[in-house]
Coordinates of C-alpha atoms and ligand atoms in Angstrom, one line a residue:
X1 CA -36.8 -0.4 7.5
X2 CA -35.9 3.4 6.5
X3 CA -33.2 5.7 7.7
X4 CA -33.6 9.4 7.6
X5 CA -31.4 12.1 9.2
X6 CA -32.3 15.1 11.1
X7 CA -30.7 18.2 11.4
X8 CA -29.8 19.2 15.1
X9 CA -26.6 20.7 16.3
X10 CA -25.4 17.2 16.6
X11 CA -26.7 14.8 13.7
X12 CA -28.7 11.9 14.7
X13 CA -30.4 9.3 12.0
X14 CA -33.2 7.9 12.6
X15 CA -33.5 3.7 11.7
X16 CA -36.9 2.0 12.1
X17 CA -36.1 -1.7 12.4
X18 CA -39.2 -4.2 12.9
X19 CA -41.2 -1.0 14.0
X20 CA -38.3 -0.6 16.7
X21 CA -37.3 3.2 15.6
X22 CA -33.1 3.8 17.2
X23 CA -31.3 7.2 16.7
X24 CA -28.2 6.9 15.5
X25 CA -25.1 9.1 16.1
X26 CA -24.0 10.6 12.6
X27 CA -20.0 11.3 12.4
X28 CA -19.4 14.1 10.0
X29 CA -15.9 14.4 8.7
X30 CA -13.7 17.2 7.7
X31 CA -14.6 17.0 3.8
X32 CA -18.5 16.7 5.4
X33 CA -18.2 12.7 4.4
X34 CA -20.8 10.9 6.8
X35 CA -21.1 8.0 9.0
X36 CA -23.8 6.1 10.8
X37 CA -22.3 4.6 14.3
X38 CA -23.8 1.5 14.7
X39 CA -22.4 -0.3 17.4
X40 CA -25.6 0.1 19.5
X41 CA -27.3 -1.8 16.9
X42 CA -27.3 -5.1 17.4
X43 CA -27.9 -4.7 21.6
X44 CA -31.3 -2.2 20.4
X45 CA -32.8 -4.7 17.4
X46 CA -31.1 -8.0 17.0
X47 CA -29.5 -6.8 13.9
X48 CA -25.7 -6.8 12.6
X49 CA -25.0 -4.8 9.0
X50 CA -23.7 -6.8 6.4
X51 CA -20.7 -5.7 4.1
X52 CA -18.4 -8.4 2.6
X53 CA -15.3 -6.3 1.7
X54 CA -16.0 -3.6 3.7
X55 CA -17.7 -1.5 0.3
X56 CA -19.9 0.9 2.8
X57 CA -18.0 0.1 6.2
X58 CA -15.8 2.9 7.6
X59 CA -13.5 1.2 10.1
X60 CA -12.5 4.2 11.9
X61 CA -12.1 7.9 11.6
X62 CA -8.4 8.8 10.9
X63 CA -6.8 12.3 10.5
X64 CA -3.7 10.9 8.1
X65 CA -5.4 10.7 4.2
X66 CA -8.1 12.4 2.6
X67 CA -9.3 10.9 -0.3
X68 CA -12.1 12.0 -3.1
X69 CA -12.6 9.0 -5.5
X70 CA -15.0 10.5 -7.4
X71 CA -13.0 13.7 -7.4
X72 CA -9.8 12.1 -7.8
X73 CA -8.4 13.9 -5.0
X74 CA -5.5 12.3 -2.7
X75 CA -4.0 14.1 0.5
X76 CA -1.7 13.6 2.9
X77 CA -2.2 15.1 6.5
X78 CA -4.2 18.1 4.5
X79 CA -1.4 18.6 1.7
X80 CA -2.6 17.5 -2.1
X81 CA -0.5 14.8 -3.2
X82 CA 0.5 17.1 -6.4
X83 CA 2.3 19.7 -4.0
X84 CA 4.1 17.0 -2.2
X85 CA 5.2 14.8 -5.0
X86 CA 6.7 18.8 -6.2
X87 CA 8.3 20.0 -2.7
X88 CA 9.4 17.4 -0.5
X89 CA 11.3 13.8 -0.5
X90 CA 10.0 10.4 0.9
X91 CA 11.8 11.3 4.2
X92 CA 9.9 14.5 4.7
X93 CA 6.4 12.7 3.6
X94 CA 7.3 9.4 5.9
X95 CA 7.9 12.4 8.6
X96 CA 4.5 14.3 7.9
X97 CA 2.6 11.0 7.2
X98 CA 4.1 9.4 10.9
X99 CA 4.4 12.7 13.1
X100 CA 1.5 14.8 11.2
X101 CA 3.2 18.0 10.1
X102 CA 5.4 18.8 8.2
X103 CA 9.2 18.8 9.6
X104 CA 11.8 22.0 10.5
X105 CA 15.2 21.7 9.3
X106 CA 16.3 21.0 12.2
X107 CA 13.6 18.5 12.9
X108 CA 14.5 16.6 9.1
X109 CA 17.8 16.5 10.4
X110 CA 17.3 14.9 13.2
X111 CA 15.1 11.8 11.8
X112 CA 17.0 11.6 8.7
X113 CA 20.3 11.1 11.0
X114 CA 18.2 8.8 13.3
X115 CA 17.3 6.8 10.5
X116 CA 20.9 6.8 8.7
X117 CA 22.1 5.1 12.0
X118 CA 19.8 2.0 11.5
X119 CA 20.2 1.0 7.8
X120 CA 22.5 -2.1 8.7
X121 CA 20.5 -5.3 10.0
X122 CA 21.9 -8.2 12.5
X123 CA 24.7 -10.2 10.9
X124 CA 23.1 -12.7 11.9
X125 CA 19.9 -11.9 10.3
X126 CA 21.8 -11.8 6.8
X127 CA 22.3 -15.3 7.5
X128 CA 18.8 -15.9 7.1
X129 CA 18.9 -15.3 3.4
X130 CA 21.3 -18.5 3.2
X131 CA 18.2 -20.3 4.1
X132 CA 15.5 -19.0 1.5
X133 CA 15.6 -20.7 -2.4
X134 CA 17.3 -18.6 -5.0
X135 CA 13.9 -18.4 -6.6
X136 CA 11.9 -17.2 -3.7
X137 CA 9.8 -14.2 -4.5
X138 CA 11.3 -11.2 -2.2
X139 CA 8.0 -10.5 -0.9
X140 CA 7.8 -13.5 1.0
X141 CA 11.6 -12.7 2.2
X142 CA 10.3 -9.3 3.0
X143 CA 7.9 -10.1 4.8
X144 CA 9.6 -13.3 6.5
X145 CA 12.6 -11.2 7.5
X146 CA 10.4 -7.8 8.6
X147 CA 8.5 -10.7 10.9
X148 CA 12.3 -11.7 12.4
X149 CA 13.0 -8.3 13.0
X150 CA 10.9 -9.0 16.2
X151 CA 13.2 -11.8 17.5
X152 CA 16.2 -9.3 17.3
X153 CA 14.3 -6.1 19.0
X154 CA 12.8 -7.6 22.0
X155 CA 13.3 -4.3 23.5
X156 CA 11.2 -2.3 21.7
X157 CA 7.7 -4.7 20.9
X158 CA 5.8 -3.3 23.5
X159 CA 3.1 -1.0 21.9
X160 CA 1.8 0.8 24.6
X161 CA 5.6 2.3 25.4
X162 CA 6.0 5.8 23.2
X163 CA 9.7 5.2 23.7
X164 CA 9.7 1.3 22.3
X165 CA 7.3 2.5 19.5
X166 CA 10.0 5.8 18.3
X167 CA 12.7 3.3 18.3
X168 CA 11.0 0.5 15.9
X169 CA 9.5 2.8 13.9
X170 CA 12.9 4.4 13.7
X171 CA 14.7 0.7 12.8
X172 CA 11.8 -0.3 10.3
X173 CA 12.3 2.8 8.3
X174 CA 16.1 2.3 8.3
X175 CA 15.8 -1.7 7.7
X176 CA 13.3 -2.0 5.2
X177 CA 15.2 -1.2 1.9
X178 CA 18.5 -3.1 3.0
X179 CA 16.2 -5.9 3.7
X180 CA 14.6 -5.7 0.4
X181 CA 17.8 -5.1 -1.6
X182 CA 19.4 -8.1 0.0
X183 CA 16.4 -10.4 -1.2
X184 CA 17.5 -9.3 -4.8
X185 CA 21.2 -9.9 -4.3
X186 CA 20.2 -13.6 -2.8
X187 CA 18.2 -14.6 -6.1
X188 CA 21.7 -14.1 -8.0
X189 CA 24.2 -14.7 -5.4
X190 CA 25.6 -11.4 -5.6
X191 CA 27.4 -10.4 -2.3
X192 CA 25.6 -7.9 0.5
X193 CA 26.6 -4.6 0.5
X194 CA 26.6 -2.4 3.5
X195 CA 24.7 0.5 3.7
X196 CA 26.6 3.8 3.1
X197 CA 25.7 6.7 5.9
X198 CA 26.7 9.5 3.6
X199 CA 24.2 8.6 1.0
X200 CA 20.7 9.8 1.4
X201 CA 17.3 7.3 1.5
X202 CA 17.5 6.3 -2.2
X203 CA 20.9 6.8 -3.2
X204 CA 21.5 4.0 -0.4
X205 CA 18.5 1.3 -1.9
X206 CA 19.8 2.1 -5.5
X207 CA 23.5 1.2 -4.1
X208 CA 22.6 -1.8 -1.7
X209 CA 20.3 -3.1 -5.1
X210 CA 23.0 -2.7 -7.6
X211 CA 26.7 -1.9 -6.3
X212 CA 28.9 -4.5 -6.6
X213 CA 32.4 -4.3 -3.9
X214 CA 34.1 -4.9 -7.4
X215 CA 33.6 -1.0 -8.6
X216 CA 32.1 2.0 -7.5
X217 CA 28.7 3.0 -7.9
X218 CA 27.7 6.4 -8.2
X219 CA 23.7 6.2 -8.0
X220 CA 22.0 8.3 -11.0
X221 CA 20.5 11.4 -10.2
X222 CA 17.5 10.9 -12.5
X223 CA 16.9 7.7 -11.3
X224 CA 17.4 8.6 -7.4
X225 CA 14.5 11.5 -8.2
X226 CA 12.3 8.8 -10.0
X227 CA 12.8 6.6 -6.9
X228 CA 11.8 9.1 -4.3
X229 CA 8.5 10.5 -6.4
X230 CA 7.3 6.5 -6.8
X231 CA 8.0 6.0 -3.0
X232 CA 6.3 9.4 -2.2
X233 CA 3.2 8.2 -4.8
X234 CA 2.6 5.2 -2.6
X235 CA 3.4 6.7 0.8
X236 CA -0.1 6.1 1.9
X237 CA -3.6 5.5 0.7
X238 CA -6.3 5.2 3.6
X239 CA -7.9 1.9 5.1
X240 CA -6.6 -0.2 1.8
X241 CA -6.3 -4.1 2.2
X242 CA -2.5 -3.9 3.6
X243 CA -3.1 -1.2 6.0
X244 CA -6.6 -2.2 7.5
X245 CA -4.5 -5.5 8.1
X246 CA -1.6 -3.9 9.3
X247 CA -4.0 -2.1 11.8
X248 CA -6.5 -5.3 12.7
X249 CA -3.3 -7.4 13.5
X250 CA -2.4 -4.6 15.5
X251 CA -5.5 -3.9 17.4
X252 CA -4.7 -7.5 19.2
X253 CA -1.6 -5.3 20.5
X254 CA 1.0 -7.6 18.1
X255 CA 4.1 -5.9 17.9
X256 CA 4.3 -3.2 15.4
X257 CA 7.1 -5.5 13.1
X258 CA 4.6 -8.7 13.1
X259 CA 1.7 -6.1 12.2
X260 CA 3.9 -4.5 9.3
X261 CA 4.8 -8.2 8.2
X262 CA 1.4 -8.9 8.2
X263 CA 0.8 -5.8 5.8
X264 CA 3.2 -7.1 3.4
X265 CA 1.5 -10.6 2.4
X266 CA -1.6 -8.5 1.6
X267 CA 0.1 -5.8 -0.1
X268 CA 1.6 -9.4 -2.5
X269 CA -2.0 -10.1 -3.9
X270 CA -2.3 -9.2 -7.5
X271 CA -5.5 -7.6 -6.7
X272 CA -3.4 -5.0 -4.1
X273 CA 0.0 -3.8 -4.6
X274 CA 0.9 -7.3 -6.2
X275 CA -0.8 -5.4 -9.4
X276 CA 2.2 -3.8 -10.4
X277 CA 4.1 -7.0 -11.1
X278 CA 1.5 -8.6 -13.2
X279 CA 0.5 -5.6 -15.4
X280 CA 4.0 -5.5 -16.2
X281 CA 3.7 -8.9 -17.3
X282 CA 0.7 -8.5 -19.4
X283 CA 2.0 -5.5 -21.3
X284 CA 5.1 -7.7 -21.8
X285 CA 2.4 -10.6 -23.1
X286 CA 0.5 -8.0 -24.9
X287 CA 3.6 -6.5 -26.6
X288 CA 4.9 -10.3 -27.7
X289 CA 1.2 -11.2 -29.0
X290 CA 1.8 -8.6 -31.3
X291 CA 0.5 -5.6 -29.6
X292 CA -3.6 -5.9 -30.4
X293 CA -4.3 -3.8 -27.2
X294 CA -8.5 -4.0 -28.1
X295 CA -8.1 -8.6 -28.3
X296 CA -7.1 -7.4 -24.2
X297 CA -9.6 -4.8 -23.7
X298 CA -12.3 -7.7 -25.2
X299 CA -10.7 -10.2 -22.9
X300 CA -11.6 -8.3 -20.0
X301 CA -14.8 -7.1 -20.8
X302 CA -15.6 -11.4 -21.9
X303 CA -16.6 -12.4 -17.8
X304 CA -15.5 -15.9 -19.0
X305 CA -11.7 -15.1 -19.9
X306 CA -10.9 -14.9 -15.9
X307 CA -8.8 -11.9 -17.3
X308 CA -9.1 -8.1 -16.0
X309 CA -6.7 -5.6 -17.2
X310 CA -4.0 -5.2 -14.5
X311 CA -3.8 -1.3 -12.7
X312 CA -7.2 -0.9 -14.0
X313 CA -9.8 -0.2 -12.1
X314 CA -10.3 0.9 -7.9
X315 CA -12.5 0.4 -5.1
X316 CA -12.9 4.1 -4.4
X317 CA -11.6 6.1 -7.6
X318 CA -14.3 6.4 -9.8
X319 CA -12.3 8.6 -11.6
X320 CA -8.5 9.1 -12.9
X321 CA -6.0 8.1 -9.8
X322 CA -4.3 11.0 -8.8
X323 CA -0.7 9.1 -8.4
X324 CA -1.8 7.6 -12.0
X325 CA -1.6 11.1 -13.8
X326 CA 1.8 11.9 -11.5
X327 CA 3.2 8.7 -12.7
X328 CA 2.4 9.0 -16.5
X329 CA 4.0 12.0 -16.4
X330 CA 7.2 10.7 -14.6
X331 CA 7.7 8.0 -16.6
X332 CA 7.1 10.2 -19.8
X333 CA 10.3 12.2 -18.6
X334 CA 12.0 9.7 -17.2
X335 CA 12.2 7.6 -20.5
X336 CA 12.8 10.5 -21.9
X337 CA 15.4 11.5 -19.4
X338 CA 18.1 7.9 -19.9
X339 CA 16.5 8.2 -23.5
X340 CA 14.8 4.8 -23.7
X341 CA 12.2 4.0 -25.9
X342 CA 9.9 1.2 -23.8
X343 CA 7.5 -0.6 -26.5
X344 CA 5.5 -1.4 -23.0
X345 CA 4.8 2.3 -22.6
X346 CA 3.8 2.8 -25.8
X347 CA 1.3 -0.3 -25.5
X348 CA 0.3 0.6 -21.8
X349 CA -0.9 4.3 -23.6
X350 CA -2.7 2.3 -26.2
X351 CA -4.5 0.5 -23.9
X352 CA -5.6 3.4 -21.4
X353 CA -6.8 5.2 -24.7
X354 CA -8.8 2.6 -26.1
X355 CA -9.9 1.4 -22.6
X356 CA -11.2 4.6 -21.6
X357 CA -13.1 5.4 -25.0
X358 CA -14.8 1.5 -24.1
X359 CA -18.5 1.9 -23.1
X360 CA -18.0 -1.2 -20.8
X361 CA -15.0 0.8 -18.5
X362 CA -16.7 4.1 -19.0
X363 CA -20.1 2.4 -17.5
X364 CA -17.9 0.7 -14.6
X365 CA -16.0 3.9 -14.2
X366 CA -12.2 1.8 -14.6
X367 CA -9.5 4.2 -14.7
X368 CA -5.9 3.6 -14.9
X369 CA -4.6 3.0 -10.6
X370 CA -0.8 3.8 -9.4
X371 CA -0.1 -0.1 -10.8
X372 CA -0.8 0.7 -14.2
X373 CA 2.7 2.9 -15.3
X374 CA 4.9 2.6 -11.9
X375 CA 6.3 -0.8 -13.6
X376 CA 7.4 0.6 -17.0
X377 CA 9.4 3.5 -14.7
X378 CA 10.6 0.9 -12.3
X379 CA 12.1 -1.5 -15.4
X380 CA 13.7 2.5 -16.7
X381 CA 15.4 2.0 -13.5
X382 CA 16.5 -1.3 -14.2
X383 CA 14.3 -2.8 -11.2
X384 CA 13.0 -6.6 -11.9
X385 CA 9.8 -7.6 -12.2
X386 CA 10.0 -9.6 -9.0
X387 CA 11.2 -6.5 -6.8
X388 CA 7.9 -3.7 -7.3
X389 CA 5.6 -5.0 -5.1
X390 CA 8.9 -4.6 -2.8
X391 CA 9.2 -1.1 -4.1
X392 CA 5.6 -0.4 -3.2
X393 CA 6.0 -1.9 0.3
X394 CA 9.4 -0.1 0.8
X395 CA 7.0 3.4 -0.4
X396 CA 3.7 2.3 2.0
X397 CA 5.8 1.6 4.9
X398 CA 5.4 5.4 6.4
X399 CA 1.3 5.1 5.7
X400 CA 1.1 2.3 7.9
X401 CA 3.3 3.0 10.7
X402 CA 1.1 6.3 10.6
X403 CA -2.3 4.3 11.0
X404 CA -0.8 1.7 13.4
X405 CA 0.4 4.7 15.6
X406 CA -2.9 6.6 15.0
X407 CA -4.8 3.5 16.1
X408 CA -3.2 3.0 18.9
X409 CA -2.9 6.6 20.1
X410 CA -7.1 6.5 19.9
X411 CA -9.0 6.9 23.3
X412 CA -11.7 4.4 21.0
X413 CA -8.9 1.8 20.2
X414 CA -10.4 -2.0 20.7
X415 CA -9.6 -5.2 19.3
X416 CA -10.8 -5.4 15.2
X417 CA -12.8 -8.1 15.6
X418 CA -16.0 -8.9 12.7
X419 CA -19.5 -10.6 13.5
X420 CA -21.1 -13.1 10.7
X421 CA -24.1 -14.2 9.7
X422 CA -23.4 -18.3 10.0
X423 CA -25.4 -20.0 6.8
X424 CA -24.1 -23.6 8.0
X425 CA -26.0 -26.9 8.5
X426 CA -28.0 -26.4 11.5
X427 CA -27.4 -28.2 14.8
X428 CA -26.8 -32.2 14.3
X429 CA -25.6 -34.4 16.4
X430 CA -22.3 -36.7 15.5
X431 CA -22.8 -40.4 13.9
X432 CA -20.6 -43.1 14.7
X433 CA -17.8 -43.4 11.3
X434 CA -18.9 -46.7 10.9
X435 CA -22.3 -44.9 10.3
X436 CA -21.7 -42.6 7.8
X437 CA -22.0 -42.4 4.4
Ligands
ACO1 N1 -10.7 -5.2 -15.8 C1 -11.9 -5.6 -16.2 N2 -13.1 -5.4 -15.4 C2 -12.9 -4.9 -14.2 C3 -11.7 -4.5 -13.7 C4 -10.5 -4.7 -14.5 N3 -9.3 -4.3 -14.1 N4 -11.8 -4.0 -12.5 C5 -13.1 -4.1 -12.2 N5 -13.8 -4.6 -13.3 C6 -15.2 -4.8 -13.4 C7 -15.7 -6.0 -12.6 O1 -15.7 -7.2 -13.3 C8 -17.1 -5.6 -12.2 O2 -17.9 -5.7 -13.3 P1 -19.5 -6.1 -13.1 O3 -20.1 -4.9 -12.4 O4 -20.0 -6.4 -14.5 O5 -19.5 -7.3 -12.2 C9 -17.0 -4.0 -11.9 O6 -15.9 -3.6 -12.8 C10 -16.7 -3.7 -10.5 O7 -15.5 -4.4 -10.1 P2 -15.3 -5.0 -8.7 O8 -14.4 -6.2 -8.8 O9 -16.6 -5.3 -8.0 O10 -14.6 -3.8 -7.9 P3 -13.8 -3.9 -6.6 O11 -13.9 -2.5 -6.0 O12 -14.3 -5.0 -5.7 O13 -12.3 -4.2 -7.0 C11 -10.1 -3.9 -7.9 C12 -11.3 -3.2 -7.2 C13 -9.7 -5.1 -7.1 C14 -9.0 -2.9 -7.8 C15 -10.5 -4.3 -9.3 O14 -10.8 -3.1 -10.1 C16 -9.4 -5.1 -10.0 O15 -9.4 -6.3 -9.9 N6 -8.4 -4.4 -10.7 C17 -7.3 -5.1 -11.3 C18 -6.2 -5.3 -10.3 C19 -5.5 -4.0 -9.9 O16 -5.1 -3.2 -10.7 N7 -5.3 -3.8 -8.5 C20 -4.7 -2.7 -8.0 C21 -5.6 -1.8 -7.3 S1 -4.7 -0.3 -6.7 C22 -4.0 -0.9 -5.3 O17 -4.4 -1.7 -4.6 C23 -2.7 -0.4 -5.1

């Protein structure tokens, strides 16, 4: 079998399988990245392509994120992350992520004042929380509650209706953090507080998180800034393991707040956004076993330890992340900023340096990922541990409610659906149980 590609005004490849030679339609994108369409393959030769996790397989074009791993490039709708994280809040990136430019005053206005009017949920929703253990993890409330939203909006599920889709995508944006903070005051019976329409996006998650109706709360400036540039940071990232779910549950036409709850239980795994979480705790095990940061780094080079090194290492950045070098830098200031000394930060730098001068992460290419310092500024903000994965949902939420739309504004859209290769037993036939073994 051998592929080569011709030159023509529109690209072909050519494929020879079992002397059967196919052209092939080459996609080119903007950046000149290039794909092979294969969908005539199996109908021409017999044969499927084989990819577990989706290494080499583009699963559509999109016009939201650019990304150069081996550059360490990250864009949103054209714009370099750098510039945005610099210029704009997370309303003005969910707007340019979601509507694909970047929004007038008047047009900022408008969806920031749209979204204002959504922040409070059902009363009858924060009942819910009465149910859930005082230990549960909020990302399972999260994801539980986003799910319910659906039982409360049955007038806006329908996915084909632009109108139905504005309005959801409208309450999601609104509901998300006062969902999320309410899963924090549950797991220490703290009372609900309402959302406050005069404060912006994070002024109101920092007061619904830590306000008490006891006092008043005046959210911190530094920390409100910290807030947005971490949300911003996270925004959106291409077809990663949450948003290629949140689009595949959506291709069946689910609902776009079952397809967002969907996104959240990936976005849990440790390996995904779940990463945050459990570096934090391994600094914290590093730091209390005495802070040998090279025992770790020979831990997770040792394929027998089970043990990787947490916000280390991407599928596509073979090279520093992006958000990684923005974050470092944040939480340098920020510490600086409420003048906190973190001995985590301190080990976390240890670690990159001695990780990255380690022939077995130079040879892999492992770089520090946006999990590896977003936890130290997160504790800075006096965030627990169990509530950044939240953080990094409440962030990604734009990014997928951009693809979700994308994919179902696309004259291609069908349902996501994989072929196999089956390596069962072959056909038997069924023994009577008194006859088996
Ligand atoms: N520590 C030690 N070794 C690692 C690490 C790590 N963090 N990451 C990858 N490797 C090694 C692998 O063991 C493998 O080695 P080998 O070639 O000798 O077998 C090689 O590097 C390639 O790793 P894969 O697991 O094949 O890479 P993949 O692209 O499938 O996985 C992932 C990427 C899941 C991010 C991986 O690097 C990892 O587990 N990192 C730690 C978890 C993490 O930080 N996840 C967050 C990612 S960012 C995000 O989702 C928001």
């Amino acid at each position: 079998m051998s592929v080569t590609t011709k030159s023509s005004e529109s690209e072909t490849a050519r494929l020879i399988v079992d002397d059967h030679e196919i052209l092939l339609p080459v996609v080119i994108g903007t950046e000149d990245e290039r794909a092979l369409i294969i969908d005539s393959l199996r109908k021409e030769t017999g044969y499927i392509t084989l990819d577990e996790g989706f290494v080499n397989t583009g699963s559509t074009t999109s016009s939201i994120t650019f990304l150069d791993g081996e550059k360490g490039i990250l864009r949103y709708r054209g714009y370099p992350i750098e510039q945005i994280a610099e210029n704009c809040d997370f309303v003005e990136t969910s707007y340019l992520l979601i509507y694909g430019k970047l929004p007038t005053e008047s047009e900022l206005r408008a969806f920031r004042e749209s979204i204002r009017q959504h922040t409070m949920i059902h009363e009858d929703m924060r009942s819910f929380y009465n149910g859930f253990p005082k230990d549960a993890h909020p990302m399972a409330i999260l994801s539980s509650v986003v799910g319910a939203l659906s039982t409360f909006y049955q007038d806006s599920l329908d996915p084909r209706d632009a109108r139905q889709v504005e309005i959801s995508i409208h309450r999601l944006m609104a509901k998300l953090p006062t969902i999320a903070a309410y899963s924090y005051k549950k797991s220490f019976g703290q009372p609900f507080m309402y959302p406050q329409n005069h404060l912006n996006y994070c002024e109101n998650f920092l007061r619904l998180m830590f306000a008490v109706p006891t006092r008043e709360y005046e959210p911190d400036p530094v920390v409100v800034d910290a807030l947005n540039l971490l949300l911003i940071c996270h925004a959106d990232h291409e077809q990663n393991c949450s948003t290629s779910t949140v689009r595949m549950v959506g291709s069946s036409n689910a609902n776009l707040f079952a397809s967002i709850s969907a996104g959240i239980c990936a976005l849990w795994g440790p390996l995904h956004g779940g990463a945050n979480e459990a570096c934090i705790n391994m600094l914290q095990q590093i730091v209390e076993d005495g802070g040998d940061v090279t025992k770790y780094v020979n831990m997770a080079k040792d394929k027998t330890s089970n043990f990787r090194l947490m916000g280390f290492g991407h599928r596509v950045y073979k090279n520093y992340d992006p958000r990684a070098k923005i974050i470092k830098r944040a939480c340098d200031r920020l510490l600086e900023r409420l003048k906190l000394d973190d001995p985590l930060f301190e080990v976390a730098q240890k670690l990159e340096e001695v990780a990255l001068r380690d022939e077995y992460f130079v040879e892999r290419k492992l770089y520090p990922n946006v999990d590896f310092y977003s936890g130290i500024m997160y504790r800075a903000m006096g965030l627990p541990t169990t509530m950044f994965t939240v953080l990094f949902a409440i962030g990604r939420l734009p990014g997928w409610i951009a693809h979700w739309v994308e994919m179902h504004q696309s004259p291609t859209k069908r349902i996501g659906r994989p072929r196999q290769i089956y390596t069962g037993p072959g056909l038997r036939n069924v023994v009577p149980i008194s006859q088996r073994s």
